[in-house]
Amino acid sequence: MKRKSLWLALLLACIPLIEGVFQLFPRWMIRQTSFQLLSLGSAIGAAGYILFSLSMIFAAKVKRMEKIIGPLDQIYHYHHYLGVTGGGAIILHPLILAFKQYWNGHSFWGYLFPFEHRVSLMLGSIAYWLFIFILLVTLLRIFPYDKWKIIHKGMSISYLLAFSHFLSVNSRFSYFIVTQSILYLLSFGSILAIFYQQIYYPFFLKRQKAEVVRIDKLSSEIMEIHLKVVGKGFSYRPGQFAFFRFFKANLTKETHPFTLCSHHEEKHLRILVKDLGDFTHKLYKNLTEGTKADIEGPWGTFNYKKGGKQQIWIAGGVGIAPFLSWARRMHIEKDTTRKVDLYYCFHDKKDQVYLKEFEKIHQGIKNLKIRFICTAEKGHLTAEQIQEISEDFTHNEFFMCGPKRMTKDFLKQFKSLGVRSKHIHYEDFEFF
């Protein structure tokens, strides 16, 4: 995870506060409470707007951002962190200015609901309350994912209103030269991101056409879907994921990410799906051969080839998908350059899939060892247990994919055992 990007974003947000102290310090000494509240509220508002802008840019789903910032799942985490942190500053911004009004003998609530004031305050107020509504809906998870996704698009409207509010009050930042430049630059970038995400991405972005040609029900909850690509081939790297949309009357048209468990030389694409939520439940029950699909991607930087010669792979449930793709590739290429220990964790025996295939792969390449962990029988796997089994524990490169709770627990355990953060790689699909 490229945390430098997140720290840089937070540093940018601090610039209005830092610049405000240096530019306005002499006037602060006059002890004009009204002026001090105005300056503080404006600086905090600018900081929140910077984080809000960066959050909008990070949500744009532009492929090149993966090379600059990190994999898409982590970019979305940054989008979330920046949105929530910026939201805190945005919430404080009008409250401080409303208190200034109250200090001067005016109505506190009248400032927050300025229906009789100038347009600049009206724009800011509408953006403010719309932002708070969407933020609460996101944090409290009030609506199902498909409905939340529609509501969340309102953030673009909130941002455009906030931008209009900024334009109408930008004279307030005449002392803040650096801040003003950053605000204009990020506003331009955010508006481009909104255009890309809300107009170009859904209506003009070319997607790969495909058709479901085979469905293997591996258990009462898990299935493997085979898709034939229509037209030119779909180029991807084993372990990457893509967004899929299936066109069938009793399925919603929302897109969902699934890891490609096929290897890159196979004729058809394969994805692994488990009945976990509303969408995947309907998909498991209703998907049929011949269903048309759109594919957008591939995404992800999860790549064992960038790791060292000794690796430990940990899969939880359907998190086995990227490792299955890697194992298939290693088997085809007869890759004996790496020593790999794969820990495949599943809750119940019925959730264990690909047993025979993994045994066949191990017969072909002995340097890939597979250990099956049924948590209902043996309990949850721990880092200490892995340390006892795998050789040269701290000299390994670690790759994880599974439930968020699993990866979070292992992160803490590995670090407590001396594993460096740069040697731990994971994907988090629960965020999408």
Short mmCIF file of C-alpha atoms in Angstrom, two decimals:
data_model
loop_
_atom_site.label_atom_id
_atom_site.label_comp_id
_atom_site.label_asym_id
_atom_site.label_seq_id
_atom_site.Cartn_x
_atom_site.Cartn_y
_atom_site.Cartn_z
CA MET A 1 0.00 0.00 0.00
CA LYS A 2 1.46 3.33 -1.07
CA ARG A 3 0.65 5.27 2.12
CA LYS A 4 2.70 8.25 0.92
CA SER A 5 -0.25 9.26 -1.27
CA LEU A 6 -2.52 9.42 1.77
CA TRP A 7 -0.02 11.43 3.82
CA LEU A 8 0.46 13.84 0.92
CA ALA A 9 -3.30 14.36 0.75
CA LEU A 10 -3.47 15.13 4.47
CA LEU A 11 -0.51 17.51 4.14
CA LEU A 12 -2.30 19.41 1.37
CA ALA A 13 -5.32 19.74 3.65
CA CYS A 14 -3.13 21.29 6.36
CA ILE A 15 -1.83 24.05 4.05
CA PRO A 16 -4.83 26.39 4.60
CA LEU A 17 -4.35 26.12 8.36
CA ILE A 18 -0.57 26.63 8.18
CA GLU A 19 -0.81 29.48 5.69
CA GLY A 20 -3.57 31.07 7.73
CA VAL A 21 -1.37 31.21 10.82
CA PHE A 22 1.52 32.92 8.99
CA GLN A 23 -0.57 35.27 6.85
CA LEU A 24 -3.11 36.35 9.44
CA PHE A 25 -1.16 36.10 12.71
CA PRO A 26 -0.65 39.90 13.09
CA ARG A 27 -4.38 40.50 12.70
CA TRP A 28 -5.20 37.71 15.12
CA MET A 29 -3.26 39.60 17.77
CA ILE A 30 -5.86 42.39 17.58
CA ARG A 31 -8.14 39.93 19.41
CA GLN A 32 -11.12 40.46 17.16
CA THR A 33 -13.11 37.33 17.97
CA SER A 34 -15.37 37.75 14.95
CA PHE A 35 -12.40 37.94 12.57
CA GLN A 36 -10.68 35.01 14.25
CA LEU A 37 -13.79 32.82 13.89
CA LEU A 38 -14.15 33.86 10.23
CA SER A 39 -10.50 32.98 9.52
CA LEU A 40 -10.66 29.68 11.38
CA GLY A 41 -13.94 28.64 9.75
CA SER A 42 -12.65 29.55 6.28
CA ALA A 43 -9.36 27.67 6.76
CA ILE A 44 -11.14 24.54 8.02
CA GLY A 45 -13.61 24.79 5.14
CA ALA A 46 -10.72 25.00 2.66
CA ALA A 47 -9.07 21.95 4.28
CA GLY A 48 -12.32 19.98 4.02
CA TYR A 49 -12.79 21.06 0.40
CA ILE A 50 -9.26 19.87 -0.47
CA LEU A 51 -9.94 16.43 1.02
CA PHE A 52 -13.38 16.32 -0.62
CA SER A 53 -11.75 17.14 -3.99
CA LEU A 54 -9.12 14.43 -3.61
CA SER A 55 -11.81 11.96 -2.59
CA MET A 56 -13.72 12.71 -5.80
CA ILE A 57 -10.55 12.30 -7.90
CA PHE A 58 -9.74 8.96 -6.23
CA ALA A 59 -13.24 7.67 -7.05
CA ALA A 60 -12.78 8.17 -10.80
CA LYS A 61 -11.59 4.58 -11.58
CA VAL A 62 -8.80 5.65 -13.91
CA LYS A 63 -6.39 2.77 -14.60
CA ARG A 64 -3.23 4.86 -14.54
CA MET A 65 -3.93 5.74 -10.91
CA GLU A 66 -3.04 2.17 -9.94
CA LYS A 67 0.56 2.80 -11.02
CA ILE A 68 0.75 6.09 -9.11
CA ILE A 69 -1.27 5.41 -5.96
CA GLY A 70 -1.76 1.65 -5.67
CA PRO A 71 -4.33 -1.07 -6.50
CA LEU A 72 -7.96 -0.08 -7.00
CA ASP A 73 -9.26 -1.64 -3.77
CA GLN A 74 -6.78 0.48 -1.79
CA ILE A 75 -7.56 3.60 -3.85
CA TYR A 76 -11.19 3.13 -2.83
CA HIS A 77 -10.10 2.89 0.79
CA TYR A 78 -8.27 6.20 0.37
CA HIS A 79 -11.42 7.64 -1.22
CA HIS A 80 -13.37 6.56 1.87
CA TYR A 81 -10.82 7.84 4.42
CA LEU A 82 -10.44 11.20 2.68
CA GLY A 83 -14.20 11.58 2.32
CA VAL A 84 -14.85 10.89 6.00
CA THR A 85 -11.92 13.03 7.23
CA GLY A 86 -12.86 15.84 4.87
CA GLY A 87 -16.46 15.42 5.98
CA GLY A 88 -15.45 16.20 9.55
CA ALA A 89 -13.84 19.48 8.45
CA ILE A 90 -16.78 20.31 6.17
CA ILE A 91 -19.24 19.79 9.05
CA LEU A 92 -17.19 22.12 11.30
CA HIS A 93 -16.87 24.84 8.64
CA PRO A 94 -20.41 26.35 8.75
CA LEU A 95 -20.80 25.61 12.47
CA ILE A 96 -17.85 27.89 13.26
CA LEU A 97 -19.15 30.58 10.91
CA ALA A 98 -22.65 30.24 12.38
CA PHE A 99 -21.15 30.75 15.84
CA LYS A 100 -19.49 33.91 14.49
CA GLN A 101 -22.92 35.13 13.42
CA TYR A 102 -24.30 34.30 16.86
CA TRP A 103 -21.37 36.18 18.45
CA ASN A 104 -22.34 39.22 16.40
CA GLY A 105 -25.96 39.02 17.55
CA HIS A 106 -27.47 37.15 14.59
CA SER A 107 -29.28 33.80 14.36
CA PHE A 108 -27.10 30.68 14.64
CA TRP A 109 -29.62 28.43 12.85
CA GLY A 110 -30.48 31.10 10.33
CA TYR A 111 -26.91 30.84 9.01
CA LEU A 112 -27.17 27.05 8.60
CA PHE A 113 -30.54 27.34 6.81
CA PRO A 114 -30.02 30.59 4.85
CA PHE A 115 -33.22 30.67 2.82
CA GLU A 116 -33.35 34.45 2.87
CA HIS A 117 -29.64 35.17 2.41
CA ARG A 118 -27.40 35.61 -0.61
CA VAL A 119 -26.94 32.91 -3.25
CA SER A 120 -23.42 31.95 -2.09
CA LEU A 121 -24.76 30.86 1.29
CA MET A 122 -27.70 29.05 -0.29
CA LEU A 123 -25.37 27.02 -2.52
CA GLY A 124 -23.09 26.20 0.39
CA SER A 125 -26.01 25.21 2.61
CA ILE A 126 -27.57 22.85 0.03
CA ALA A 127 -24.16 21.26 -0.64
CA TYR A 128 -23.60 20.95 3.13
CA TRP A 129 -26.85 19.16 3.98
CA LEU A 130 -26.72 16.93 0.91
CA PHE A 131 -23.15 15.94 1.83
CA ILE A 132 -24.14 15.13 5.43
CA PHE A 133 -27.11 13.03 4.28
CA ILE A 134 -24.99 10.94 1.88
CA LEU A 135 -22.17 10.61 4.43
CA LEU A 136 -24.58 9.30 7.08
CA VAL A 137 -26.18 6.89 4.60
CA THR A 138 -22.70 5.58 3.74
CA LEU A 139 -21.44 5.22 7.32
CA LEU A 140 -24.66 3.73 8.74
CA ARG A 141 -25.29 1.48 5.70
CA ILE A 142 -29.00 2.24 5.77
CA PHE A 143 -29.78 1.10 2.21
CA PRO A 144 -28.88 -2.04 0.19
CA TYR A 145 -25.80 -1.73 -1.99
CA ASP A 146 -27.63 -1.14 -5.29
CA LYS A 147 -29.76 1.68 -3.81
CA TRP A 148 -26.82 3.16 -1.90
CA LYS A 149 -24.82 3.28 -5.13
CA ILE A 150 -27.49 5.49 -6.73
CA ILE A 151 -27.69 7.77 -3.67
CA HIS A 152 -23.90 8.03 -3.53
CA LYS A 153 -23.87 9.58 -7.00
CA GLY A 154 -25.36 12.63 -5.29
CA MET A 155 -21.87 13.41 -3.99
CA SER A 156 -21.08 14.77 -7.46
CA ILE A 157 -23.99 17.21 -7.15
CA SER A 158 -22.87 18.17 -3.65
CA TYR A 159 -19.35 18.81 -4.92
CA LEU A 160 -20.48 20.98 -7.85
CA LEU A 161 -22.61 23.04 -5.45
CA ALA A 162 -19.63 23.34 -3.09
CA PHE A 163 -17.47 24.46 -6.02
CA SER A 164 -20.03 27.14 -6.92
CA HIS A 165 -20.02 28.23 -3.28
CA PHE A 166 -16.21 28.45 -3.35
CA LEU A 167 -16.27 30.62 -6.49
CA SER A 168 -18.69 33.03 -4.84
CA VAL A 169 -16.57 33.46 -1.69
CA ASN A 170 -13.02 33.01 -3.07
CA SER A 171 -12.14 36.63 -2.28
CA ARG A 172 -11.97 35.44 1.33
CA PHE A 173 -8.78 33.57 0.34
CA SER A 174 -6.98 36.58 -1.14
CA TYR A 175 -4.39 36.30 1.64
CA PHE A 176 -4.05 32.53 1.08
CA ILE A 177 -2.14 32.50 -2.23
CA VAL A 178 -0.93 28.88 -2.05
CA THR A 179 -4.27 27.65 -0.74
CA GLN A 180 -6.19 29.44 -3.49
CA SER A 181 -3.96 27.89 -6.17
CA ILE A 182 -4.44 24.40 -4.72
CA LEU A 183 -8.21 24.89 -4.51
CA TYR A 184 -8.48 25.91 -8.16
CA LEU A 185 -6.20 23.08 -9.33
CA LEU A 186 -8.06 20.40 -7.36
CA SER A 187 -11.43 21.82 -8.42
CA PHE A 188 -10.41 21.42 -12.06
CA GLY A 189 -9.23 17.84 -11.43
CA SER A 190 -12.40 16.94 -9.52
CA ILE A 191 -14.73 18.30 -12.19
CA LEU A 192 -12.85 16.26 -14.81
CA ALA A 193 -13.17 13.20 -12.53
CA ILE A 194 -16.93 13.79 -12.15
CA PHE A 195 -17.33 14.10 -15.93
CA TYR A 196 -15.34 10.89 -16.45
CA GLN A 197 -17.17 8.93 -13.76
CA GLN A 198 -20.74 10.11 -14.33
CA ILE A 199 -20.81 10.65 -18.11
CA TYR A 200 -17.89 9.06 -19.98
CA TYR A 201 -17.52 5.90 -17.85
CA PRO A 202 -21.16 4.69 -17.93
CA PHE A 203 -22.06 5.80 -21.47
CA PHE A 204 -18.93 5.89 -23.62
CA LEU A 205 -16.30 3.59 -22.09
CA LYS A 206 -15.81 0.51 -24.28
CA ARG A 207 -16.37 -2.75 -22.42
CA GLN A 208 -15.48 -6.27 -23.41
CA LYS A 209 -18.51 -8.29 -24.55
CA ALA A 210 -18.80 -11.88 -23.34
CA GLU A 211 -21.22 -14.78 -23.06
CA VAL A 212 -21.69 -17.39 -20.34
CA VAL A 213 -20.89 -20.76 -21.92
CA ARG A 214 -20.72 -23.00 -18.87
CA ILE A 215 -21.67 -22.98 -15.18
CA ASP A 216 -20.17 -25.49 -12.74
CA LYS A 217 -22.02 -25.70 -9.41
CA LEU A 218 -19.15 -26.72 -7.14
CA SER A 219 -21.28 -26.74 -3.97
CA SER A 220 -24.67 -25.57 -2.70
CA GLU A 221 -23.27 -22.01 -2.54
CA ILE A 222 -20.26 -21.83 -4.88
CA MET A 223 -20.14 -21.88 -8.66
CA GLU A 224 -17.53 -21.36 -11.35
CA ILE A 225 -18.67 -19.34 -14.37
CA HIS A 226 -17.00 -19.83 -17.77
CA LEU A 227 -17.27 -16.91 -20.19
CA LYS A 228 -16.40 -16.74 -23.87
CA VAL A 229 -15.06 -13.37 -24.94
CA VAL A 230 -16.74 -11.92 -28.03
CA GLY A 231 -14.41 -10.26 -30.53
CA LYS A 232 -10.78 -9.61 -29.72
CA GLY A 233 -9.28 -11.31 -26.69
CA PHE A 234 -9.35 -10.04 -23.13
CA SER A 235 -5.79 -9.50 -21.93
CA TYR A 236 -5.13 -9.90 -18.21
CA ARG A 237 -2.58 -11.12 -15.70
CA PRO A 238 -3.35 -14.06 -13.36
CA GLY A 239 -4.68 -12.76 -10.06
CA GLN A 240 -6.32 -9.66 -11.49
CA PHE A 241 -10.03 -8.90 -11.20
CA ALA A 242 -12.64 -7.26 -13.40
CA PHE A 243 -16.12 -5.77 -13.08
CA PHE A 244 -18.88 -7.92 -14.54
CA ARG A 245 -22.44 -7.04 -15.51
CA PHE A 246 -24.84 -9.80 -16.57
CA PHE A 247 -27.84 -9.08 -18.78
CA LYS A 248 -30.76 -11.20 -17.64
CA ALA A 249 -34.34 -10.21 -16.81
CA ASN A 250 -34.26 -11.28 -13.15
CA LEU A 251 -30.80 -9.86 -12.42
CA THR A 252 -29.98 -6.25 -11.58
CA LYS A 253 -27.73 -4.42 -14.03
CA GLU A 254 -25.20 -3.38 -11.40
CA THR A 255 -21.54 -4.29 -11.89
CA HIS A 256 -19.65 -6.45 -9.40
CA PRO A 257 -15.96 -7.27 -9.11
CA PHE A 258 -14.82 -10.88 -9.40
CA THR A 259 -11.29 -12.25 -9.52
CA LEU A 260 -10.35 -14.18 -12.65
CA CYS A 261 -9.43 -17.68 -11.50
CA SER A 262 -8.45 -18.84 -14.99
CA HIS A 263 -4.89 -18.45 -16.22
CA HIS A 264 -4.08 -16.01 -19.00
CA GLU A 265 -3.61 -18.64 -21.73
CA GLU A 266 -7.01 -20.33 -21.32
CA LYS A 267 -9.61 -20.12 -24.08
CA HIS A 268 -12.36 -18.94 -21.71
CA LEU A 269 -12.42 -16.66 -18.69
CA ARG A 270 -13.38 -18.21 -15.36
CA ILE A 271 -14.66 -16.53 -12.21
CA LEU A 272 -15.59 -17.98 -8.83
CA VAL A 273 -18.84 -16.81 -7.20
CA LYS A 274 -20.26 -17.59 -3.75
CA ASP A 275 -23.82 -16.92 -2.61
CA LEU A 276 -23.01 -14.22 -0.03
CA GLY A 277 -25.38 -11.30 -0.65
CA ASP A 278 -28.48 -10.25 -2.59
CA PHE A 279 -26.71 -9.96 -5.93
CA THR A 280 -24.66 -13.17 -5.71
CA HIS A 281 -27.71 -15.06 -4.35
CA LYS A 282 -29.75 -14.09 -7.42
CA LEU A 283 -26.76 -14.79 -9.65
CA TYR A 284 -26.32 -18.29 -8.21
CA LYS A 285 -30.03 -19.11 -8.61
CA ASN A 286 -30.83 -17.47 -11.94
CA LEU A 287 -27.73 -17.31 -14.14
CA THR A 288 -27.93 -19.57 -17.18
CA GLU A 289 -25.73 -20.48 -20.11
CA GLY A 290 -26.11 -18.06 -22.99
CA THR A 291 -26.43 -15.00 -20.73
CA LYS A 292 -24.68 -11.97 -22.19
CA ALA A 293 -22.19 -10.02 -20.08
CA ASP A 294 -20.05 -6.90 -20.09
CA ILE A 295 -16.54 -6.95 -18.64
CA GLU A 296 -14.62 -3.87 -17.54
CA GLY A 297 -11.00 -4.22 -16.55
CA PRO A 298 -8.73 -5.83 -15.71
CA TRP A 299 -7.76 -4.22 -12.41
CA GLY A 300 -5.37 -5.01 -9.60
CA THR A 301 -1.65 -5.23 -8.95
CA PHE A 302 -1.78 -8.49 -6.96
CA ASN A 303 1.12 -10.38 -8.54
CA TYR A 304 3.17 -13.22 -7.09
CA LYS A 305 5.83 -12.72 -9.79
CA LYS A 306 6.84 -9.48 -8.05
CA GLY A 307 7.43 -11.38 -4.82
CA GLY A 308 10.53 -13.17 -3.59
CA LYS A 309 11.60 -16.78 -4.05
CA GLN A 310 9.86 -17.88 -0.83
CA GLN A 311 6.17 -17.11 -0.54
CA ILE A 312 3.23 -17.86 1.73
CA TRP A 313 -0.27 -17.60 0.25
CA ILE A 314 -3.31 -17.45 2.55
CA ALA A 315 -6.81 -17.84 1.12
CA GLY A 316 -10.12 -17.53 2.94
CA GLY A 317 -13.19 -19.02 1.24
CA VAL A 318 -13.63 -17.76 -2.33
CA GLY A 319 -10.48 -15.72 -1.72
CA ILE A 320 -8.84 -18.81 -3.20
CA ALA A 321 -9.57 -17.41 -6.69
CA PRO A 322 -6.33 -15.43 -7.33
CA PHE A 323 -4.20 -18.23 -5.88
CA LEU A 324 -5.96 -20.77 -8.07
CA SER A 325 -5.10 -18.62 -11.09
CA TRP A 326 -1.47 -18.38 -9.94
CA ALA A 327 -1.24 -22.11 -9.23
CA ARG A 328 -2.63 -22.92 -12.68
CA ARG A 329 -0.04 -20.63 -14.24
CA MET A 330 2.82 -22.14 -12.23
CA HIS A 331 1.66 -25.61 -13.24
CA ILE A 332 1.55 -24.77 -16.96
CA GLU A 333 4.91 -22.97 -16.88
CA LYS A 334 6.49 -25.69 -14.70
CA ASP A 335 7.67 -22.89 -12.43
CA THR A 336 10.13 -24.32 -9.90
CA THR A 337 11.89 -21.03 -9.15
CA ARG A 338 9.66 -20.27 -6.16
CA LYS A 339 8.92 -22.16 -2.99
CA VAL A 340 5.27 -21.58 -2.09
CA ASP A 341 3.17 -22.64 0.90
CA LEU A 342 -0.56 -22.20 0.22
CA TYR A 343 -2.93 -22.21 3.21
CA TYR A 344 -6.48 -22.66 1.96
CA CYS A 345 -8.94 -21.86 4.78
CA PHE A 346 -12.66 -22.64 4.59
CA HIS A 347 -15.39 -22.86 7.21
CA ASP A 348 -16.96 -26.17 6.32
CA LYS A 349 -16.04 -29.18 4.18
CA LYS A 350 -18.81 -28.22 1.72
CA ASP A 351 -16.95 -24.96 1.06
CA GLN A 352 -13.80 -26.82 0.01
CA VAL A 353 -13.46 -26.70 -3.77
CA TYR A 354 -10.78 -27.67 -6.31
CA LEU A 355 -9.33 -30.37 -4.03
CA LYS A 356 -8.48 -32.75 -6.89
CA GLU A 357 -7.09 -29.98 -9.08
CA PHE A 358 -4.79 -28.74 -6.32
CA GLU A 359 -3.56 -32.28 -5.71
CA LYS A 360 -2.82 -32.61 -9.44
CA ILE A 361 -0.97 -29.28 -9.45
CA HIS A 362 1.11 -30.37 -6.46
CA GLN A 363 2.04 -33.58 -8.25
CA GLY A 364 3.33 -31.51 -11.16
CA ILE A 365 5.25 -28.92 -9.11
CA LYS A 366 6.38 -30.16 -5.70
CA ASN A 367 7.58 -26.68 -4.70
CA LEU A 368 3.93 -25.61 -4.30
CA LYS A 369 2.59 -27.14 -1.08
CA ILE A 370 -1.13 -26.88 -0.35
CA ARG A 371 -2.55 -27.14 3.17
CA PHE A 372 -6.31 -27.31 3.68
CA ILE A 373 -7.63 -25.73 6.88
CA CYS A 374 -11.25 -26.46 7.87
CA THR A 375 -11.94 -23.85 10.57
CA ALA A 376 -15.05 -25.67 11.83
CA GLU A 377 -12.80 -28.61 12.79
CA LYS A 378 -9.40 -27.02 13.50
CA GLY A 379 -10.29 -23.46 14.44
CA HIS A 380 -8.93 -20.35 12.77
CA LEU A 381 -5.40 -20.48 11.39
CA THR A 382 -2.90 -18.22 13.19
CA ALA A 383 0.41 -16.65 12.23
CA GLU A 384 2.11 -18.65 15.00
CA GLN A 385 0.92 -21.91 13.42
CA ILE A 386 2.21 -20.81 10.02
CA GLN A 387 5.54 -19.91 11.63
CA GLU A 388 5.82 -23.44 13.00
CA ILE A 389 5.01 -25.08 9.66
CA SER A 390 6.68 -22.88 7.02
CA GLU A 391 10.46 -22.62 6.86
CA ASP A 392 12.32 -19.29 7.16
CA PHE A 393 9.08 -17.60 8.21
CA THR A 394 10.22 -13.95 8.22
CA HIS A 395 12.09 -14.36 4.90
CA ASN A 396 8.85 -15.10 3.05
CA GLU A 397 6.66 -12.79 1.01
CA PHE A 398 3.04 -12.97 2.21
CA PHE A 399 -0.06 -12.79 -0.02
CA MET A 400 -3.60 -12.84 1.41
CA CYS A 401 -7.10 -12.77 -0.03
CA GLY A 402 -10.26 -13.41 1.96
CA PRO A 403 -12.66 -11.85 4.44
CA LYS A 404 -11.59 -8.49 5.82
CA ARG A 405 -11.54 -9.80 9.37
CA MET A 406 -9.09 -12.54 8.36
CA THR A 407 -6.63 -10.20 6.62
CA LYS A 408 -6.88 -7.66 9.45
CA ASP A 409 -6.08 -10.31 12.08
CA PHE A 410 -3.16 -11.70 10.10
CA LEU A 411 -1.73 -8.22 9.53
CA LYS A 412 -1.50 -7.67 13.29
CA GLN A 413 -0.13 -11.14 13.93
CA PHE A 414 2.51 -11.00 11.19
CA LYS A 415 3.77 -7.59 12.32
CA SER A 416 3.99 -8.81 15.93
CA LEU A 417 6.20 -11.67 14.68
CA GLY A 418 8.60 -9.33 12.90
CA VAL A 419 7.27 -9.45 9.33
CA ARG A 420 7.81 -6.12 7.56
CA SER A 421 4.78 -4.36 6.08
CA LYS A 422 6.34 -4.20 2.61
CA HIS A 423 6.41 -8.01 2.51
CA ILE A 424 2.64 -8.32 3.14
CA HIS A 425 0.26 -8.02 0.18
CA TYR A 426 -3.51 -8.41 0.23
CA GLU A 427 -6.73 -7.62 -1.60
CA ASP A 428 -9.92 -6.37 0.05
CA PHE A 429 -13.10 -6.96 -1.98
CA GLU A 430 -15.45 -6.16 0.90
CA PHE A 431 -15.06 -2.48 0.13
CA PHE A 432 -16.63 -2.65 -3.34
#
